[in-house]
mmCIF file of C-alpha atoms in Angstrom:
data_model
loop_
_atom_site.group_PDB
_atom_site.id
_atom_site.type_symbol
_atom_site.label_atom_id
_atom_site.label_comp_id
_atom_site.label_asym_id
_atom_site.label_seq_id
_atom_site.Cartn_x
_atom_site.Cartn_y
_atom_site.Cartn_z
ATOM 1 C CA MET C 1 99.168 171.254 112.326
ATOM 2 C CA LYS C 2 96.980 169.940 115.164
ATOM 3 C CA LYS C 3 97.183 166.331 116.333
ATOM 4 C CA LEU C 4 94.862 163.728 117.833
ATOM 5 C CA ALA C 5 96.058 160.606 119.635
ATOM 6 C CA VAL C 6 93.615 157.687 119.668
ATOM 7 C CA ILE C 7 94.413 155.437 122.657
ATOM 8 C CA ALA C 8 92.389 152.227 122.497
ATOM 9 C CA GLY C 9 92.387 149.645 125.250
ATOM 10 C CA GLY C 10 93.005 146.296 123.577
ATOM 11 C CA TRP C 11 91.102 143.311 124.988
ATOM 12 C CA HIS C 12 88.298 142.239 122.625
ATOM 13 C CA PHE C 13 89.771 143.127 119.184
ATOM 14 C CA PRO C 14 86.706 143.307 116.886
ATOM 15 C CA ILE C 15 88.043 144.169 113.421
ATOM 16 C CA HIS C 16 85.228 146.648 112.705
ATOM 17 C CA PHE C 17 86.384 149.042 115.437
ATOM 18 C CA PHE C 18 89.953 149.214 114.164
ATOM 19 C CA GLU C 19 88.845 149.579 110.558
ATOM 20 C CA GLN C 20 86.338 152.319 111.279
ATOM 21 C CA ILE C 21 88.758 154.456 113.268
ATOM 22 C CA ALA C 22 91.370 154.047 110.531
ATOM 23 C CA LYS C 23 88.795 155.095 107.892
ATOM 24 C CA GLN C 24 87.828 158.348 109.595
ATOM 25 C CA LYS C 25 87.906 161.452 107.440
ATOM 26 C CA ILE C 26 90.389 163.893 108.938
ATOM 27 C CA PRO C 27 89.535 167.604 108.999
ATOM 28 C CA ASN C 28 91.946 170.049 107.392
ATOM 29 C CA GLY C 29 94.829 170.973 109.660
ATOM 30 C CA TRP C 30 94.727 167.763 111.703
ATOM 31 C CA GLU C 31 96.818 164.600 111.935
ATOM 32 C CA VAL C 32 95.850 161.394 113.784
ATOM 33 C CA ASP C 33 98.061 158.793 115.485
ATOM 34 C CA MET C 34 96.455 155.508 116.568
ATOM 35 C CA PHE C 35 97.658 153.368 119.484
ATOM 36 C CA VAL C 36 96.396 150.049 120.872
ATOM 37 C CA VAL C 37 97.436 149.531 124.486
ATOM 38 C CA SER C 38 96.755 145.808 124.742
ATOM 39 C CA HIS C 39 96.456 143.704 127.884
ATOM 40 C CA ARG C 40 96.502 140.336 126.125
ATOM 41 C CA ASP C 41 97.416 138.814 122.798
ATOM 42 C CA PRO C 42 94.401 138.690 120.427
ATOM 43 C CA SER C 43 94.670 134.888 120.301
ATOM 44 C CA TYR C 44 93.083 134.766 123.765
ATOM 45 C CA ALA C 45 90.094 136.756 122.479
ATOM 46 C CA ILE C 46 89.705 134.491 119.451
ATOM 47 C CA GLU C 47 89.385 131.428 121.672
ATOM 48 C CA GLU C 48 87.291 133.114 124.356
ATOM 49 C CA LYS C 49 84.690 134.456 121.916
ATOM 50 C CA LYS C 50 84.413 131.456 119.634
ATOM 51 C CA GLU C 51 81.274 129.978 121.202
ATOM 52 C CA THR C 52 79.436 133.290 121.750
ATOM 53 C CA LEU C 53 80.058 134.466 118.197
ATOM 54 C CA ALA C 54 78.959 131.124 116.751
ATOM 55 C CA ASN C 55 75.653 131.403 118.612
ATOM 56 C CA LEU C 56 74.751 135.016 117.892
ATOM 57 C CA GLY C 57 71.143 135.473 116.885
ATOM 58 C CA TYR C 58 69.521 138.104 114.682
ATOM 59 C CA THR C 59 68.143 140.667 117.119
ATOM 60 C CA ARG C 60 69.107 144.196 116.170
ATOM 61 C CA ARG C 61 71.801 144.274 118.855
ATOM 62 C CA GLU C 62 73.228 140.940 117.783
ATOM 63 C CA LEU C 63 73.324 142.150 114.179
ATOM 64 C CA TYR C 64 75.699 144.908 115.265
ATOM 65 C CA ASP C 65 77.867 142.286 116.975
ATOM 66 C CA ARG C 66 77.865 140.143 113.840
ATOM 67 C CA ILE C 67 79.215 143.110 111.883
ATOM 68 C CA MET C 68 81.633 144.150 114.601
ATOM 69 C CA TYR C 69 83.130 140.668 114.887
ATOM 70 C CA ARG C 70 83.299 139.798 111.222
ATOM 71 C CA LYS C 71 86.769 138.837 112.357
ATOM 72 C CA VAL C 72 88.780 139.097 115.557
ATOM 73 C CA ALA C 73 91.701 141.322 114.598
ATOM 74 C CA THR C 74 95.261 140.040 114.824
ATOM 75 C CA VAL C 75 98.251 142.219 115.612
ATOM 76 C CA ALA C 76 99.145 142.119 111.909
ATOM 77 C CA ASP C 77 95.621 143.299 110.991
ATOM 78 C CA MET C 78 95.874 146.288 113.324
ATOM 79 C CA GLU C 79 99.344 147.255 112.192
ATOM 80 C CA MET C 80 98.285 146.976 108.538
ATOM 81 C CA LEU C 81 95.577 149.563 109.287
ATOM 82 C CA GLY C 82 98.138 151.950 110.784
ATOM 83 C CA TRP C 83 97.748 151.213 114.482
ATOM 84 C CA LYS C 84 100.779 151.069 116.767
ATOM 85 C CA TYR C 85 100.337 147.951 118.909
ATOM 86 C CA ILE C 86 101.693 148.072 122.480
ATOM 87 C CA LEU C 87 101.437 145.108 124.892
ATOM 88 C CA GLU C 88 101.350 146.061 128.585
ATOM 89 C CA PRO C 89 100.695 144.190 131.880
ATOM 90 C CA ASN C 90 97.018 143.731 132.712
ATOM 91 C CA THR C 91 96.983 146.078 135.686
ATOM 92 C CA MET C 92 93.544 147.581 135.129
ATOM 93 C CA GLY C 93 91.468 148.597 132.131
ATOM 94 C CA ASP C 94 89.880 151.904 131.215
ATOM 95 C CA PHE C 95 92.148 154.787 132.251
ATOM 96 C CA GLY C 96 94.771 152.251 133.320
ATOM 97 C CA ASN C 97 95.581 151.530 129.675
ATOM 98 C CA THR C 98 95.858 155.265 129.125
ATOM 99 C CA ASN C 99 98.230 155.768 132.040
ATOM 100 C CA GLN C 100 100.504 153.110 130.567
ATOM 101 C CA TRP C 101 100.536 155.061 127.301
ATOM 102 C CA LEU C 102 101.151 158.324 129.155
ATOM 103 C CA GLU C 103 104.205 156.849 130.886
ATOM 104 C CA LYS C 104 105.931 156.366 127.524
ATOM 105 C CA ASN C 105 104.486 159.138 125.354
ATOM 106 C CA ASP C 106 104.356 162.918 125.615
ATOM 107 C CA TYR C 107 100.684 163.892 125.561
ATOM 108 C CA LYS C 108 101.707 167.546 125.066
ATOM 109 C CA GLN C 109 102.471 166.691 121.435
ATOM 110 C CA TYR C 110 98.711 166.264 120.961
ATOM 111 C CA ASP C 111 95.893 168.781 121.029
ATOM 112 C CA LYS C 112 93.281 166.142 121.857
ATOM 113 C CA LEU C 113 93.162 162.520 122.972
ATOM 114 C CA LEU C 114 90.445 159.972 122.240
ATOM 115 C CA ILE C 115 90.444 157.398 125.032
ATOM 116 C CA THR C 116 88.335 154.408 124.072
ATOM 117 C CA HIS C 117 87.612 150.739 124.588
ATOM 118 C CA ASP C 118 87.996 148.515 121.535
ATOM 119 C CA ASP C 119 84.501 146.952 121.838
ATOM 120 C CA ASN C 120 82.757 150.049 120.473
ATOM 121 C CA PHE C 121 80.728 150.074 117.245
ATOM 122 C CA ILE C 122 81.724 153.181 115.296
ATOM 123 C CA LEU C 123 78.798 154.260 113.129
ATOM 124 C CA THR C 124 80.262 156.814 110.711
ATOM 125 C CA ASP C 125 83.486 157.941 109.066
ATOM 126 C CA LYS C 126 82.639 161.612 109.732
ATOM 127 C CA MET C 127 83.183 161.518 113.492
ATOM 128 C CA PHE C 128 86.554 163.277 113.513
ATOM 129 C CA GLU C 129 85.381 165.831 110.948
ATOM 130 C CA ASP C 130 82.459 166.721 113.203
ATOM 131 C CA ILE C 131 84.173 166.597 116.583
ATOM 132 C CA LEU C 132 87.791 167.709 116.294
ATOM 133 C CA PRO C 133 87.063 171.333 115.284
ATOM 134 C CA GLN C 134 84.853 171.826 118.357
ATOM 135 C CA GLU C 135 86.381 174.080 121.011
ATOM 136 C CA ASP C 136 83.638 174.421 123.644
ATOM 137 C CA TRP C 137 84.613 171.487 125.879
ATOM 138 C CA LEU C 138 87.489 170.035 127.872
ATOM 139 C CA ILE C 139 85.986 166.529 127.900
ATOM 140 C CA LEU C 140 83.506 165.118 125.413
ATOM 141 C CA THR C 141 81.948 161.827 126.495
ATOM 142 C CA ASN C 142 79.813 159.489 124.403
ATOM 143 C CA SER C 143 76.791 159.393 126.696
ATOM 144 C CA THR C 144 75.501 160.402 130.089
ATOM 145 C CA GLY C 145 74.119 158.310 132.883
ATOM 146 C CA ASN C 146 75.006 155.529 135.270
ATOM 147 C CA ALA C 147 73.209 153.062 137.518
ATOM 148 C CA GLN C 148 71.355 155.811 139.444
ATOM 149 C CA ARG C 149 69.753 157.493 136.458
ATOM 150 C CA ARG C 150 66.321 155.774 136.584
ATOM 151 C CA LEU C 151 65.883 156.495 140.313
ATOM 152 C CA ARG C 152 66.893 160.116 139.792
ATOM 153 C CA GLN C 153 64.503 160.398 136.847
ATOM 154 C CA TRP C 154 61.668 159.094 139.005
ATOM 155 C CA LEU C 155 62.581 161.692 141.663
ATOM 156 C CA ARG C 156 62.727 164.365 138.921
ATOM 157 C CA LEU C 157 66.387 165.045 139.589
ATOM 158 C CA SER C 158 69.030 165.616 136.932
ATOM 159 C CA LYS C 159 71.015 162.654 135.678
ATOM 160 C CA PRO C 160 74.201 162.073 137.660
ATOM 161 C CA PHE C 161 77.533 163.022 136.158
ATOM 162 C CA GLY C 162 79.670 160.087 135.093
ATOM 163 C CA LEU C 163 82.671 159.317 132.907
ATOM 164 C CA ARG C 164 83.396 155.649 132.355
ATOM 165 C CA GLY C 165 86.593 155.679 130.308
ATOM 166 C CA SER C 166 84.718 153.865 127.544
ATOM 167 C CA PHE C 167 84.781 156.612 124.911
ATOM 168 C CA GLU C 168 85.908 160.137 125.747
ATOM 169 C CA PHE C 169 87.786 162.948 124.043
ATOM 170 C CA PHE C 170 90.128 164.977 126.276
ATOM 171 C CA THR C 171 91.846 168.231 125.381
ATOM 172 C CA ARG C 172 95.491 168.891 126.195
ATOM 173 C CA GLU C 173 94.275 171.616 128.560
ATOM 174 C CA MET C 174 92.296 169.053 130.535
ATOM 175 C CA MET C 175 95.242 166.675 130.646
ATOM 176 C CA ASN C 176 97.306 169.534 132.068
ATOM 177 C CA LYS C 177 94.723 169.988 134.805
ATOM 178 C CA LEU C 178 95.037 166.255 135.572
ATOM 179 C CA GLY C 179 98.798 166.573 135.907
ATOM 180 C CA GLY C 180 99.384 164.380 132.873
ATOM 181 C CA SER C 181 97.884 161.141 134.233
ATOM 182 C CA PHE C 182 94.755 159.711 135.814
ATOM 183 C CA ASP C 183 94.499 159.250 139.575
ATOM 184 C CA LEU C 184 93.604 155.582 140.034
ATOM 185 C CA SER C 185 94.262 155.446 143.772
ATOM 186 C CA ARG C 186 90.725 154.230 144.545
ATOM 187 C CA THR C 187 91.089 151.230 142.256
ATOM 188 C CA THR C 188 92.501 148.140 143.954
ATOM 189 C CA LEU C 189 91.806 145.288 141.535
ATOM 190 C CA THR C 190 94.654 144.266 139.250
ATOM 191 C CA ARG C 191 94.698 141.250 136.918
ATOM 192 C CA GLU C 192 98.344 140.897 135.977
ATOM 193 C CA GLY C 193 98.991 137.517 134.403
ATOM 194 C CA GLN C 194 95.265 136.958 133.727
ATOM 195 C CA PHE C 195 94.154 136.855 130.105
ATOM 196 C CA THR C 196 90.532 135.673 130.293
ATOM 197 C CA THR C 197 87.289 136.872 131.849
ATOM 198 C CA THR C 198 84.051 135.171 132.839
ATOM 199 C CA ILE C 199 80.457 136.162 132.014
ATOM 200 C CA ASP C 200 80.037 137.572 135.548
ATOM 201 C CA MET C 201 79.133 141.256 135.070
ATOM 202 C CA THR C 202 80.446 142.098 138.563
ATOM 203 C CA GLU C 203 83.886 140.580 138.007
ATOM 204 C CA LEU C 204 85.476 143.927 137.150
ATOM 205 C CA GLY C 205 83.212 146.048 139.353
ATOM 206 C CA ASN C 206 86.094 147.615 141.261
ATOM 207 C CA TRP C 207 87.284 149.238 138.057
ATOM 208 C CA ASN C 208 84.149 151.381 138.155
ATOM 209 C CA GLN C 209 85.997 153.446 140.782
ATOM 210 C CA ASN C 210 88.457 154.678 138.188
ATOM 211 C CA ASP C 211 86.544 157.857 137.366
ATOM 212 C CA LYS C 212 85.846 158.996 140.933
ATOM 213 C CA PRO C 213 89.001 161.135 141.416
ATOM 214 C CA LEU C 214 88.423 162.663 137.974
ATOM 215 C CA ARG C 215 84.837 163.489 138.873
ATOM 216 C CA ASP C 216 85.946 165.067 142.166
ATOM 217 C CA LEU C 217 88.561 167.206 140.393
ATOM 218 C CA ILE C 218 86.005 168.418 137.854
ATOM 219 C CA ILE C 219 83.488 169.362 140.537
ATOM 220 C CA LYS C 220 86.104 170.972 142.805
ATOM 221 C CA ASN C 221 87.359 173.152 139.949
ATOM 222 C CA ASN C 222 83.879 174.070 138.658
ATOM 223 C CA LEU C 223 84.486 172.443 135.286
ATOM 224 C CA LEU C 224 81.147 170.684 134.805
ATOM 225 C CA SER C 225 80.108 173.187 132.151
ATOM 226 C CA LYS C 226 83.140 172.093 130.127
ATOM 227 C CA VAL C 227 82.151 168.413 130.157
ATOM 228 C CA LYS C 228 79.845 167.738 127.209
ATOM 229 C CA SER C 229 78.044 164.628 125.990
ATOM 230 C CA LEU C 230 77.302 163.341 122.499
ATOM 231 C CA SER C 231 74.034 161.739 123.605
ATOM 232 C CA PRO C 232 71.525 161.690 126.486
ATOM 233 C CA PHE C 233 71.109 157.927 126.034
ATOM 234 C CA TYR C 234 73.327 155.535 127.971
ATOM 235 C CA ARG C 235 75.942 153.834 125.728
ATOM 236 C CA MET C 236 74.316 155.043 122.501
ATOM 237 C CA SER C 237 75.220 158.091 120.385
ATOM 238 C CA LYS C 238 75.060 158.745 116.649
ATOM 239 C CA TYR C 239 78.821 158.168 116.494
ATOM 240 C CA CYS C 240 79.396 155.209 118.791
ATOM 241 C CA LEU C 241 77.527 152.288 120.361
ATOM 242 C CA GLU C 242 79.480 151.301 123.450
ATOM 243 C CA GLY C 243 80.005 147.602 124.008
ATOM 244 C CA GLU C 244 79.301 145.977 127.359
ATOM 245 C CA ARG C 245 81.975 143.426 128.206
ATOM 246 C CA GLY C 246 82.729 142.998 124.506
ATOM 247 C CA TYR C 247 79.277 143.066 122.924
ATOM 248 C CA ILE C 248 76.467 145.427 121.960
ATOM 249 C CA PHE C 249 73.837 142.826 122.890
ATOM 250 C CA LYS C 250 75.072 142.536 126.477
ATOM 251 C CA THR C 251 73.556 144.859 129.028
ATOM 252 C CA GLU C 252 72.071 145.075 132.500
ATOM 253 C CA LYS C 253 68.295 144.917 132.855
ATOM 254 C CA SER C 254 68.081 148.393 134.379
ATOM 255 C CA ASN C 255 69.687 149.863 131.251
ATOM 256 C CA ILE C 256 67.580 148.218 128.545
ATOM 257 C CA ALA C 257 64.796 150.796 128.165
ATOM 258 C CA GLU C 258 67.128 153.766 127.839
ATOM 259 C CA GLU C 259 69.525 151.944 125.532
ATOM 260 C CA GLU C 260 66.644 150.943 123.258
ATOM 261 C CA LYS C 261 65.607 154.596 122.995
ATOM 262 C CA GLY C 262 69.193 155.370 122.059
ATOM 263 C CA LEU C 263 69.196 152.693 119.352
ATOM 264 C CA ASP C 264 65.891 154.051 118.032
ATOM 265 C CA MET C 265 67.511 157.498 117.781
ATOM 266 C CA VAL C 266 70.595 156.131 116.031
ATOM 267 C CA GLU C 267 68.665 154.112 113.480
ATOM 268 C CA LYS C 268 66.277 156.992 112.775
ATOM 269 C CA THR C 269 69.279 159.277 112.217
ATOM 270 C CA TYR C 270 70.873 157.001 109.642
ATOM 271 C CA SER C 271 67.641 155.958 107.943
ATOM 272 C CA LYS C 272 67.314 159.563 106.748
ATOM 273 C CA LYS C 273 70.636 159.457 104.904
#
């Protein structure tokens, strides 16, 4: 029997994410364990999001947020769905949550890991059926691209390689190559004892360094061909719409055009079904 560990960073707690992962159809020969590595009690998210959620409009992005935040999940809600809830110090997000899980769990019990934020809109219950049997990658990321992609497109260069820790599958083989944890030595910002954030999009900018050692290791070991992507559109694949600081509607101006193309692709895909 093969096993997948889902390791979700807990900060925003939209109920839809936890429900959709729990509802996934599991392919034959697989088992799934679900973990929430939380950096604050959900009560902080309930209070923090109250005003934004009350004022959501009806644009197509905001409609996704309305569905995603039908309710802010409590610990009891998550545990009822089969998640194991773990509260850890707020050192850093992204791969930091995963390292905290790795310190207390043996990743070698699992064939694959799904490392994900909790502010992602999961679009289908067939994701695990489609993805888990695949064997042609070491890392499968939701989407390509980063802040340089439009400049590189204008220069007719390929899109830059980037992994954000937002939604990636890793194989056990890749975790072995990493030595069983993520190198976060270039990340200096910690937020221990802090349980709120502001609307400033640059507030957590230092955490964008978290993937740099991983990227260097992949390039040094000629593993780029083993890093695959579910979508060419930033944040948007047919399986997952990645949230930005908790919401689908939030974004940076430089990303809007590409994200809208991704949403067009997603909605065209599901309109055919």
